[in-house]
Amino acid sequence: MDADNPNRKNRDTPQWALYQRENFWKINNGEKPLFNTEPGKLEDLAKQKLTEGGWLYASSNAGSSYTHLANRQAFYRHKIIPRQLVDTNVRTTSTTIFGHKVSAPIGFAPIGINKIYHPLGELPVAKVAKELNLPYCLSTAGSTAIEDVAAANGAGPRFYQLYMPHDDELTISLLTRAFKSGFDVCILTTDTWQLGWRHDDVAEGNYAFYRGIGADLGLTDPVFQKRLEAAGIDPKKDPERAGAKWIDNVWHGRAHDWNKMPWLIKTWKEISGGKPFCLKGIQSVADAKKAVELGVDGIVVSNHAGRQVDGAIASLDALENIVAAVGDKTYIMFDSGIRGGSDVCKALALGAKFVWVGRLWVWGLSIMGEAGVRHVMKSLLADFDILMTVGGFQNVEQMMDRDILESYPKGYAMIAEKSRL
C-alpha cells in the first residue's frame, strides 16, 4: 500500500491499514513481525508463555464450553456482502461513545487479575488503550490500584466495571475512587455473583486470590482496609486471607436483584454528577426491557464469553433479539466472541453501536506485555480498516445496516464440537 497516500491527511483517524505495510517491510530491516495474530495461533503461543494457572484461568469456560462454542458459531451464519467501486479513500473508523470520540467502535473489555498474565498487570493495557484512543474498562477484580491504572491511561477514555459487594460503604468507596480517577462511565456486571463452574480451574485449585495474588485494587481501598483491620488480617503477613476476604466481597455468591438497581443508579449519578450507568450481562429481551424501564444509559449484550452459564444462547443471537425489542431506546454494546474485524462489522450490522474485545488482548499481554497488547490491537484495527476499504464502507455508520449481511438459519451442529476460536 502507498505509504504516501495523499488522502491520509484528510482522515480523522490514523490509517490503521498501514500497519500491514509496516509488518511487510520489517524483513528489509532485518526484523520480523512480533508474532502471528491469527486467533488460534495467538492462543497457542499464549499457552506456551503462561504459567499453568494463568493459562487455565484465561482459557477456561463454563461447563463443557458449549456457550463459548455457540458464540463463535453464531458469527459463522452471517455473511458480509461487500460493495465495490466505492470511494473509501477518505474513510473513517471513528465513532462516539458516551461523549468520547474514539478511534474505532472497539474497546478493551474488563478482565480481572491481569498480573497472572504479566507482572505489570493492567498498566500496559491501559497505556496502549490511551495510545490508540480506544476506551479502557477496568474490572473490580483488577490486580492494580484504580489510581495507578488511571495514571497509566492518562487522558484516555476509561470506564469502570463494578462487581457489586453487599457492603454499601465499600461500593460507594469503589465508585468514588473510580470517578475521582477519571472513570466516567459505570458498568455493572450482572452475571457473576459467583464464578461459573470451570472444570480445569476447580481441578487444579486455580484461584489466584486465594494464593494472595491479584487483590491490589481492593487492598488499596480505605473502606476495605478497615474491614481487614476489623477482621484482624494483616495483608502483608497473611496475603492469602486478605486476598480471600477481598474476592469473597466481590464474587460473593449472593445475588443482587432489580430492587437494588435504583439505589445503585442514584448513588453513581450523585457521585459522578450524572455520568452514564450501564448493565453488562444482558441476554434476555425481558431483562433488556426492564433495564430500559429503569433508565439505564446503555446495556452490554454479553454472556461473559461463555464463562458463566454453559449451554446458553449465543451472545450474537441475543443481540438480534434485544435490538429488535429496545434498539431505539438505549445504547447497545456487544461482548463475547469478537475475534477479528469482520466480527466487529457483523455485530454493528446486527444493531450494536460498540463492541468490547477481551481474550485477544489478554493473549497479547501474555505473550509480550505492552508490545504484545499493542501488536494485537493495532492488528485488529488494521484488519477493521482494511475491511472498510475492500468491503466498500466509508464509515462505521454504513456498517450499522442489516442489509449488508446475508444470514442463514440457526443450524448449529448439535454434536459436541469444540472450538478454540
Tab-separated table of C-alpha atoms in Angstrom:
chain	number	residue	atom	x	y	z
A	1	MET	CA	0.000	0.000	0.000
A	2	ASP	CA	1.111	3.545	-0.687
A	3	ALA	CA	2.687	4.954	2.478
A	4	ASP	CA	2.423	8.454	0.965
A	5	ASN	CA	-1.279	8.190	0.210
A	6	PRO	CA	-2.396	11.840	-0.147
A	7	ASN	CA	-5.732	11.005	1.460
A	8	ARG	CA	-4.061	10.294	4.815
A	9	LYS	CA	-4.055	13.968	5.742
A	10	ASN	CA	-7.821	14.115	5.309
A	11	ARG	CA	-8.604	11.275	7.691
A	12	ASP	CA	-9.678	11.898	11.278
A	13	THR	CA	-8.077	8.660	12.499
A	14	PRO	CA	-4.716	7.087	11.685
A	15	GLN	CA	-4.604	4.964	8.556
A	16	TRP	CA	-4.537	1.752	10.578
A	17	ALA	CA	-4.180	-0.294	7.391
A	18	LEU	CA	-0.575	0.902	7.124
A	19	TYR	CA	0.287	-1.492	9.938
A	20	GLN	CA	0.115	-4.217	7.309
A	21	ARG	CA	2.782	-2.473	5.218
A	22	GLU	CA	4.883	-1.842	8.308
A	23	ASN	CA	4.955	-5.565	9.049
A	24	PHE	CA	5.644	-6.487	5.407
A	25	TRP	CA	8.626	-4.095	5.394
A	26	LYS	CA	10.275	-5.367	8.584
A	27	ILE	CA	12.173	-8.097	6.721
A	28	ASN	CA	14.063	-5.392	4.795
A	29	ASN	CA	15.302	-4.041	8.115
A	30	GLY	CA	16.406	-7.427	9.389
A	31	GLU	CA	13.341	-7.724	11.615
A	32	LYS	CA	10.249	-9.885	11.748
A	33	PRO	CA	6.677	-9.123	12.831
A	34	LEU	CA	6.308	-9.769	16.549
A	35	PHE	CA	4.029	-12.803	16.275
A	36	ASN	CA	1.078	-14.223	14.356
A	37	THR	CA	-2.258	-12.683	15.375
A	38	GLU	CA	-4.478	-15.369	13.823
A	39	PRO	CA	-6.658	-16.156	16.861
A	40	GLY	CA	-5.863	-19.871	17.091
A	41	LYS	CA	-2.114	-19.349	16.711
A	42	LEU	CA	-2.261	-16.422	19.108
A	43	GLU	CA	-3.903	-18.664	21.687
A	44	ASP	CA	-1.323	-21.417	21.160
A	45	LEU	CA	1.553	-19.004	21.694
A	46	ALA	CA	-0.033	-17.568	24.841
A	47	LYS	CA	-0.345	-21.086	26.236
A	48	GLN	CA	3.391	-21.567	25.743
A	49	LYS	CA	4.183	-18.330	27.575
A	50	LEU	CA	1.785	-18.513	30.526
A	51	THR	CA	2.039	-20.419	33.769
A	52	GLU	CA	-0.408	-23.302	34.032
A	53	GLY	CA	-2.622	-21.268	36.366
A	54	GLY	CA	-2.599	-18.239	34.090
A	55	TRP	CA	-3.438	-20.344	31.071
A	56	LEU	CA	-6.240	-22.255	32.789
A	57	TYR	CA	-7.885	-19.109	34.124
A	58	ALA	CA	-7.681	-17.247	30.807
A	59	SER	CA	-8.883	-20.128	28.656
A	60	SER	CA	-11.485	-21.739	30.892
A	61	ASN	CA	-15.188	-21.578	30.130
A	62	ALA	CA	-18.278	-22.699	31.991
A	63	GLY	CA	-19.021	-26.425	31.959
A	64	SER	CA	-18.318	-28.102	28.622
A	65	SER	CA	-17.628	-24.799	26.805
A	66	TYR	CA	-20.788	-25.059	24.707
A	67	THR	CA	-21.745	-21.417	25.212
A	68	HIS	CA	-18.258	-20.406	24.100
A	69	LEU	CA	-18.717	-22.591	21.010
A	70	ALA	CA	-22.170	-21.145	20.316
A	71	ASN	CA	-20.735	-17.632	20.468
A	72	ARG	CA	-18.445	-18.396	17.556
A	73	GLN	CA	-20.990	-20.466	15.598
A	74	ALA	CA	-23.387	-17.525	15.634
A	75	PHE	CA	-20.906	-15.409	13.702
A	76	TYR	CA	-20.466	-18.065	11.019
A	77	ARG	CA	-24.097	-17.917	9.886
A	78	HIS	CA	-23.881	-14.226	8.939
A	79	LYS	CA	-22.018	-13.300	5.748
A	80	ILE	CA	-20.931	-9.805	4.739
A	81	ILE	CA	-21.979	-8.614	1.281
A	82	PRO	CA	-19.126	-6.376	0.010
A	83	ARG	CA	-19.787	-3.378	-2.234
A	84	GLN	CA	-17.373	-2.394	-4.999
A	85	LEU	CA	-16.170	0.825	-6.639
A	86	VAL	CA	-16.935	2.820	-3.514
A	87	ASP	CA	-14.660	5.788	-2.785
A	88	THR	CA	-13.236	4.651	0.554
A	89	ASN	CA	-10.076	6.748	0.281
A	90	VAL	CA	-11.160	9.168	2.992
A	91	ARG	CA	-12.858	6.633	5.226
A	92	THR	CA	-13.048	6.894	8.997
A	93	THR	CA	-13.075	4.187	11.645
A	94	SER	CA	-14.061	6.661	14.375
A	95	THR	CA	-17.214	6.726	16.449
A	96	THR	CA	-18.543	8.348	19.613
A	97	ILE	CA	-19.395	6.595	22.848
A	98	PHE	CA	-20.898	8.482	25.800
A	99	GLY	CA	-19.421	11.773	24.616
A	100	HIS	CA	-15.960	10.394	23.825
A	101	LYS	CA	-14.789	10.490	20.208
A	102	VAL	CA	-12.724	7.320	19.832
A	103	SER	CA	-10.658	5.709	17.092
A	104	ALA	CA	-12.999	2.794	16.434
A	105	PRO	CA	-16.129	1.122	17.845
A	106	ILE	CA	-13.840	-1.227	19.776
A	107	GLY	CA	-12.949	-1.177	23.471
A	108	PHE	CA	-10.752	-3.057	25.923
A	109	ALA	CA	-13.180	-5.283	27.822
A	110	PRO	CA	-12.897	-5.508	31.611
A	111	ILE	CA	-10.790	-8.520	32.572
A	112	GLY	CA	-9.579	-9.186	36.105
A	113	ILE	CA	-6.269	-10.187	37.691
A	114	ASN	CA	-4.037	-9.140	34.803
A	115	LYS	CA	-0.982	-9.847	36.982
A	116	ILE	CA	-1.382	-13.556	36.307
A	117	TYR	CA	-0.726	-12.719	32.648
A	118	HIS	CA	2.062	-10.187	33.122
A	119	PRO	CA	3.853	-8.725	36.169
A	120	LEU	CA	2.740	-5.179	35.345
A	121	GLY	CA	-0.905	-6.230	35.286
A	122	GLU	CA	-3.359	-3.670	33.980
A	123	LEU	CA	-0.820	-0.868	33.496
A	124	PRO	CA	0.487	-1.693	29.991
A	125	VAL	CA	-3.057	-2.421	28.798
A	126	ALA	CA	-4.352	0.946	29.990
A	127	LYS	CA	-1.337	2.676	28.432
A	128	VAL	CA	-1.908	1.118	24.996
A	129	ALA	CA	-5.629	1.899	25.149
A	130	LYS	CA	-4.778	5.570	25.587
A	131	GLU	CA	-2.237	5.489	22.737
A	132	LEU	CA	-4.826	4.051	20.375
A	133	ASN	CA	-7.651	6.246	21.723
A	134	LEU	CA	-9.831	3.245	22.491
A	135	PRO	CA	-11.960	3.039	25.659
A	136	TYR	CA	-10.431	1.054	28.501
A	137	CYS	CA	-12.695	-0.623	31.046
A	138	LEU	CA	-11.186	-1.583	34.424
A	139	SER	CA	-12.556	-4.602	36.271
A	140	THR	CA	-13.272	-4.516	40.001
A	141	ALA	CA	-11.294	-7.769	40.015
A	142	GLY	CA	-8.302	-5.882	38.648
A	143	SER	CA	-4.917	-6.510	40.213
A	144	THR	CA	-3.734	-2.881	40.292
A	145	ALA	CA	-4.934	0.138	42.261
A	146	ILE	CA	-7.596	2.199	40.485
A	147	GLU	CA	-5.477	5.324	40.780
A	148	ASP	CA	-2.410	3.687	39.229
A	149	VAL	CA	-4.402	2.379	36.269
A	150	ALA	CA	-5.795	5.866	35.709
A	151	ALA	CA	-2.285	7.310	35.698
A	152	ALA	CA	-1.183	4.776	33.086
A	153	ASN	CA	-4.235	5.591	30.967
A	154	GLY	CA	-3.514	9.322	31.084
A	155	ALA	CA	-6.089	11.294	29.116
A	156	GLY	CA	-7.617	8.171	27.584
A	157	PRO	CA	-11.355	7.482	27.835
A	158	ARG	CA	-11.943	4.987	30.634
A	159	PHE	CA	-14.910	3.237	32.228
A	160	TYR	CA	-15.244	1.322	35.478
A	161	GLN	CA	-16.816	-2.140	35.626
A	162	LEU	CA	-18.385	-2.847	39.001
A	163	TYR	CA	-18.710	-6.185	40.724
A	164	MET	CA	-21.040	-5.027	43.444
A	165	PRO	CA	-20.307	-6.008	47.058
A	166	HIS	CA	-23.010	-6.494	49.688
A	167	ASP	CA	-21.335	-3.686	51.606
A	168	ASP	CA	-22.773	-0.356	50.523
A	169	GLU	CA	-19.972	1.662	52.094
A	170	LEU	CA	-17.426	-0.356	50.126
A	171	THR	CA	-19.423	0.036	46.905
A	172	ILE	CA	-19.549	3.810	47.415
A	173	SER	CA	-15.825	3.902	48.096
A	174	LEU	CA	-15.006	1.988	44.911
A	175	LEU	CA	-17.248	4.184	42.770
A	176	THR	CA	-15.879	7.362	44.364
A	177	ARG	CA	-12.293	6.299	43.752
A	178	ALA	CA	-13.136	5.400	40.171
A	179	PHE	CA	-14.816	8.695	39.375
A	180	LYS	CA	-12.118	10.768	41.064
A	181	SER	CA	-9.621	8.876	38.902
A	182	GLY	CA	-11.387	9.806	35.677
A	183	PHE	CA	-13.509	6.702	35.064
A	184	ASP	CA	-16.679	8.411	33.893
A	185	VAL	CA	-18.974	5.505	32.993
A	186	CYS	CA	-20.074	2.792	35.436
A	187	ILE	CA	-20.850	-0.659	34.040
A	188	LEU	CA	-22.374	-3.150	36.486
A	189	THR	CA	-21.748	-6.790	35.607
A	190	THR	CA	-24.885	-8.780	36.417
A	191	ASP	CA	-23.860	-12.349	35.580
A	192	THR	CA	-21.026	-13.024	38.019
A	193	TRP	CA	-22.120	-13.047	41.625
A	194	GLN	CA	-20.022	-16.208	41.655
A	195	LEU	CA	-17.696	-17.753	39.098
A	196	GLY	CA	-19.252	-20.307	36.778
A	197	TRP	CA	-18.228	-23.947	37.156
A	198	ARG	CA	-14.956	-24.180	35.229
A	199	HIS	CA	-13.628	-27.730	35.370
A	200	ASP	CA	-9.926	-27.061	34.878
A	201	ASP	CA	-9.740	-24.263	37.439
A	202	VAL	CA	-11.572	-26.340	40.037
A	203	ALA	CA	-9.484	-29.447	39.366
A	204	GLU	CA	-6.252	-27.527	39.918
A	205	GLY	CA	-7.484	-25.295	42.755
A	206	ASN	CA	-6.641	-22.422	40.440
A	207	TYR	CA	-7.818	-19.256	42.172
A	208	ALA	CA	-5.133	-16.568	42.337
A	209	PHE	CA	-6.853	-14.503	45.011
A	210	TYR	CA	-6.736	-17.420	47.442
A	211	ARG	CA	-2.989	-17.631	46.770
A	212	GLY	CA	-2.565	-13.981	47.774
A	213	ILE	CA	-2.201	-12.757	44.178
A	214	GLY	CA	-4.129	-10.001	42.416
A	215	ALA	CA	-6.136	-8.282	45.168
A	216	ASP	CA	-4.371	-4.916	44.938
A	217	LEU	CA	-7.437	-2.978	43.793
A	218	GLY	CA	-9.224	-3.985	46.986
A	219	LEU	CA	-6.228	-3.824	49.298
A	220	THR	CA	-5.720	-0.160	48.385
A	221	ASP	CA	-9.320	0.758	49.241
A	222	PRO	CA	-9.681	2.667	52.536
A	223	VAL	CA	-13.014	1.076	53.431
A	224	PHE	CA	-11.759	-2.416	52.711
A	225	GLN	CA	-8.636	-1.684	54.744
A	226	LYS	CA	-10.959	-1.008	57.684
A	227	ARG	CA	-12.666	-4.335	57.069
A	228	LEU	CA	-9.300	-6.107	57.153
A	229	GLU	CA	-8.324	-4.379	60.365
A	230	ALA	CA	-11.630	-5.313	61.995
A	231	ALA	CA	-11.077	-8.939	61.000
A	232	GLY	CA	-7.546	-8.929	62.366
A	233	ILE	CA	-5.977	-9.601	58.958
A	234	ASP	CA	-2.600	-8.090	58.075
A	235	PRO	CA	-2.314	-8.311	54.269
A	236	LYS	CA	1.475	-8.225	54.408
A	237	LYS	CA	1.684	-11.135	56.824
A	238	ASP	CA	-1.304	-13.095	55.556
A	239	PRO	CA	-1.860	-12.248	51.860
A	240	GLU	CA	-3.924	-15.396	51.272
A	241	ARG	CA	-6.554	-14.492	53.873
A	242	ALA	CA	-6.530	-10.854	52.740
A	243	GLY	CA	-6.984	-11.845	49.099
A	244	ALA	CA	-9.740	-14.262	50.026
A	245	LYS	CA	-11.600	-11.665	52.065
A	246	TRP	CA	-11.429	-9.224	49.162
A	247	ILE	CA	-12.627	-11.540	46.427
A	248	ASP	CA	-15.288	-13.034	48.716
A	249	ASN	CA	-16.692	-9.485	48.880
A	250	VAL	CA	-16.675	-9.273	45.073
A	251	TRP	CA	-17.643	-12.751	43.837
A	252	HIS	CA	-19.668	-13.416	46.944
A	253	GLY	CA	-22.270	-15.853	45.676
A	254	ARG	CA	-25.129	-13.624	46.895
A	255	ALA	CA	-27.180	-12.220	44.048
A	256	HIS	CA	-28.426	-8.665	43.873
A	257	ASP	CA	-31.808	-8.121	42.228
A	258	TRP	CA	-33.657	-5.389	40.369
A	259	ASN	CA	-34.759	-3.812	43.638
A	260	LYS	CA	-31.183	-2.718	44.351
A	261	MET	CA	-30.697	-1.044	40.996
A	262	PRO	CA	-32.427	2.299	41.732
A	263	TRP	CA	-30.112	2.792	44.721
A	264	LEU	CA	-27.024	1.962	42.688
A	265	ILE	CA	-28.003	4.184	39.761
A	266	LYS	CA	-28.836	7.067	42.097
A	267	THR	CA	-25.573	6.597	44.023
A	268	TRP	CA	-23.428	6.591	40.873
A	269	LYS	CA	-25.245	9.587	39.419
A	270	GLU	CA	-24.699	11.540	42.662
A	271	ILE	CA	-21.015	10.631	42.815
A	272	SER	CA	-20.360	11.329	39.138
A	273	GLY	CA	-22.647	14.281	38.548
A	274	GLY	CA	-24.925	12.321	36.254
A	275	LYS	CA	-22.471	10.278	34.191
A	276	PRO	CA	-23.691	7.177	32.303
A	277	PHE	CA	-24.638	3.940	34.044
A	278	CYS	CA	-24.866	0.643	32.137
A	279	LEU	CA	-25.648	-3.019	32.760
A	280	LYS	CA	-23.434	-5.801	31.391
A	281	GLY	CA	-24.512	-9.412	31.005
A	282	ILE	CA	-27.958	-8.862	29.490
A	283	GLN	CA	-29.109	-11.748	27.257
A	284	SER	CA	-32.892	-11.796	27.509
A	285	VAL	CA	-35.368	-9.386	25.956
A	286	ALA	CA	-37.273	-9.202	29.235
A	287	ASP	CA	-34.153	-8.058	31.080
A	288	ALA	CA	-33.340	-5.541	28.364
A	289	LYS	CA	-36.828	-4.053	28.651
A	290	LYS	CA	-36.514	-3.908	32.435
A	291	ALA	CA	-33.177	-2.124	32.110
A	292	VAL	CA	-34.724	0.463	29.801
A	293	GLU	CA	-37.595	0.974	32.262
A	294	LEU	CA	-35.052	1.676	34.988
A	295	GLY	CA	-33.456	4.335	32.822
A	296	VAL	CA	-30.019	2.846	32.273
A	297	ASP	CA	-27.885	4.655	29.730
A	298	GLY	CA	-26.721	1.514	27.980
A	299	ILE	CA	-26.509	-2.256	28.086
A	300	VAL	CA	-23.755	-4.663	27.139
A	301	VAL	CA	-25.184	-7.764	25.492
A	302	SER	CA	-22.767	-10.330	26.897
A	303	ASN	CA	-22.603	-13.869	28.242
A	304	HIS	CA	-19.164	-13.319	29.761
A	305	ALA	CA	-17.579	-15.031	26.751
A	306	GLY	CA	-19.229	-18.302	27.712
A	307	ARG	CA	-17.562	-18.363	31.132
A	308	GLN	CA	-20.670	-18.253	33.330
A	309	VAL	CA	-23.637	-20.278	32.013
A	310	ASP	CA	-22.929	-23.375	29.939
A	311	GLY	CA	-25.376	-24.280	27.170
A	312	ALA	CA	-26.652	-20.720	26.890
A	313	ILE	CA	-27.786	-18.674	23.913
A	314	ALA	CA	-25.050	-17.226	21.700
A	315	SER	CA	-24.487	-13.599	22.596
A	316	LEU	CA	-24.770	-12.547	18.948
A	317	ASP	CA	-28.189	-14.209	18.709
A	318	ALA	CA	-29.213	-12.439	21.911
A	319	LEU	CA	-28.071	-9.171	20.331
A	320	GLU	CA	-30.504	-9.588	17.441
A	321	ASN	CA	-33.399	-10.248	19.811
A	322	ILE	CA	-32.575	-7.340	22.093
A	323	VAL	CA	-32.017	-4.847	19.291
A	324	ALA	CA	-35.423	-5.737	17.849
A	325	ALA	CA	-37.016	-5.006	21.226
A	326	VAL	CA	-35.162	-1.956	22.584
A	327	GLY	CA	-32.582	-0.950	19.990
A	328	ASP	CA	-34.027	2.524	19.639
A	329	LYS	CA	-34.366	3.086	23.390
A	330	THR	CA	-30.848	2.694	24.808
A	331	TYR	CA	-27.196	2.464	23.766
A	332	ILE	CA	-26.448	-1.167	22.956
A	333	MET	CA	-22.939	-2.619	23.147
A	334	PHE	CA	-21.805	-6.150	22.382
A	335	ASP	CA	-19.359	-8.540	24.020
A	336	SER	CA	-18.482	-12.261	23.715
A	337	GLY	CA	-16.853	-13.794	20.677
A	338	ILE	CA	-15.156	-10.976	18.742
A	339	ARG	CA	-12.025	-12.308	17.031
A	340	GLY	CA	-11.493	-10.035	14.014
A	341	GLY	CA	-12.578	-7.005	12.034
A	342	SER	CA	-15.344	-8.882	10.239
A	343	ASP	CA	-16.845	-9.871	13.613
A	344	VAL	CA	-16.933	-6.214	14.617
A	345	CYS	CA	-18.707	-5.405	11.358
A	346	LYS	CA	-21.286	-8.169	11.867
A	347	ALA	CA	-22.097	-7.050	15.398
A	348	LEU	CA	-22.579	-3.475	14.182
A	349	ALA	CA	-24.810	-4.653	11.333
A	350	LEU	CA	-26.948	-6.563	13.834
A	351	GLY	CA	-27.529	-3.440	15.909
A	352	ALA	CA	-24.641	-2.925	18.314
A	353	LYS	CA	-23.164	0.561	18.468
A	354	PHE	CA	-19.900	-0.612	20.017
A	355	VAL	CA	-18.071	-3.854	20.816
A	356	TRP	CA	-15.722	-4.982	23.577
A	357	VAL	CA	-12.723	-7.242	22.988
A	358	GLY	CA	-11.121	-9.311	25.739
A	359	ARG	CA	-9.273	-12.519	25.068
A	360	LEU	CA	-7.333	-11.146	22.090
A	361	TRP	CA	-5.525	-8.515	24.141
A	362	VAL	CA	-5.096	-10.938	27.050
A	363	TRP	CA	-3.179	-13.240	24.737
A	364	GLY	CA	-1.069	-10.323	23.538
A	365	LEU	CA	-0.325	-9.260	27.115
A	366	SER	CA	0.630	-12.821	27.989
A	367	ILE	CA	2.979	-13.171	25.045
A	368	MET	CA	4.852	-9.880	25.108
A	369	GLY	CA	3.436	-7.441	27.652
A	370	GLU	CA	2.865	-3.897	26.428
A	371	ALA	CA	4.309	-4.615	22.986
A	372	GLY	CA	2.082	-7.668	22.680
A	373	VAL	CA	-1.081	-5.739	23.550
A	374	ARG	CA	-0.150	-3.015	21.086
A	375	HIS	CA	0.574	-5.533	18.305
A	376	VAL	CA	-2.699	-7.392	18.778
A	377	MET	CA	-4.869	-4.297	18.925
A	378	LYS	CA	-3.123	-2.471	16.060
A	379	SER	CA	-3.548	-5.644	14.020
A	380	LEU	CA	-7.263	-5.703	14.852
A	381	LEU	CA	-7.587	-2.031	13.878
A	382	ALA	CA	-5.711	-2.676	10.623
A	383	ASP	CA	-7.972	-5.649	9.891
A	384	PHE	CA	-11.030	-3.465	10.512
A	385	ASP	CA	-9.681	-0.559	8.431
A	386	ILE	CA	-8.782	-2.860	5.528
A	387	LEU	CA	-12.229	-4.455	5.683
A	388	MET	CA	-13.736	-0.999	5.271
A	389	THR	CA	-11.769	-0.221	2.128
A	390	VAL	CA	-12.104	-3.639	0.429
A	391	GLY	CA	-15.707	-4.083	1.565
A	392	GLY	CA	-16.898	-0.658	0.457
A	393	PHE	CA	-17.584	1.087	3.786
A	394	GLN	CA	-16.755	4.767	4.175
A	395	ASN	CA	-17.620	4.995	7.864
A	396	VAL	CA	-18.858	2.988	10.808
A	397	GLU	CA	-22.436	4.138	10.334
A	398	GLN	CA	-22.591	2.388	6.944
A	399	MET	CA	-21.846	-0.875	8.726
A	400	MET	CA	-24.848	-0.350	11.005
A	401	ASP	CA	-27.203	-1.710	8.365
A	402	ARG	CA	-28.812	-5.155	8.483
A	403	ASP	CA	-28.834	-5.245	4.685
A	404	ILE	CA	-25.056	-5.625	4.458
A	405	LEU	CA	-25.437	-9.207	5.752
A	406	GLU	CA	-26.825	-12.366	4.243
A	407	SER	CA	-27.888	-14.562	7.135
A	408	TYR	CA	-28.700	-18.245	7.326
A	409	PRO	CA	-30.831	-20.259	9.792
A	410	LYS	CA	-29.518	-21.179	13.214
A	411	GLY	CA	-28.422	-24.606	12.087
A	412	TYR	CA	-25.731	-25.038	14.703
A	413	ALA	CA	-24.275	-28.525	14.909
A	414	MET	CA	-25.734	-30.471	17.816
A	415	ILE	CA	-22.668	-32.662	18.229
A	416	ALA	CA	-20.185	-31.895	20.962
A	417	GLU	CA	-17.804	-29.848	18.863
A	418	LYS	CA	-15.007	-27.903	20.458
A	419	SER	CA	-13.628	-24.589	19.277
A	420	ARG	CA	-10.526	-22.726	20.337
A	421	LEU	CA	-11.620	-19.658	18.472
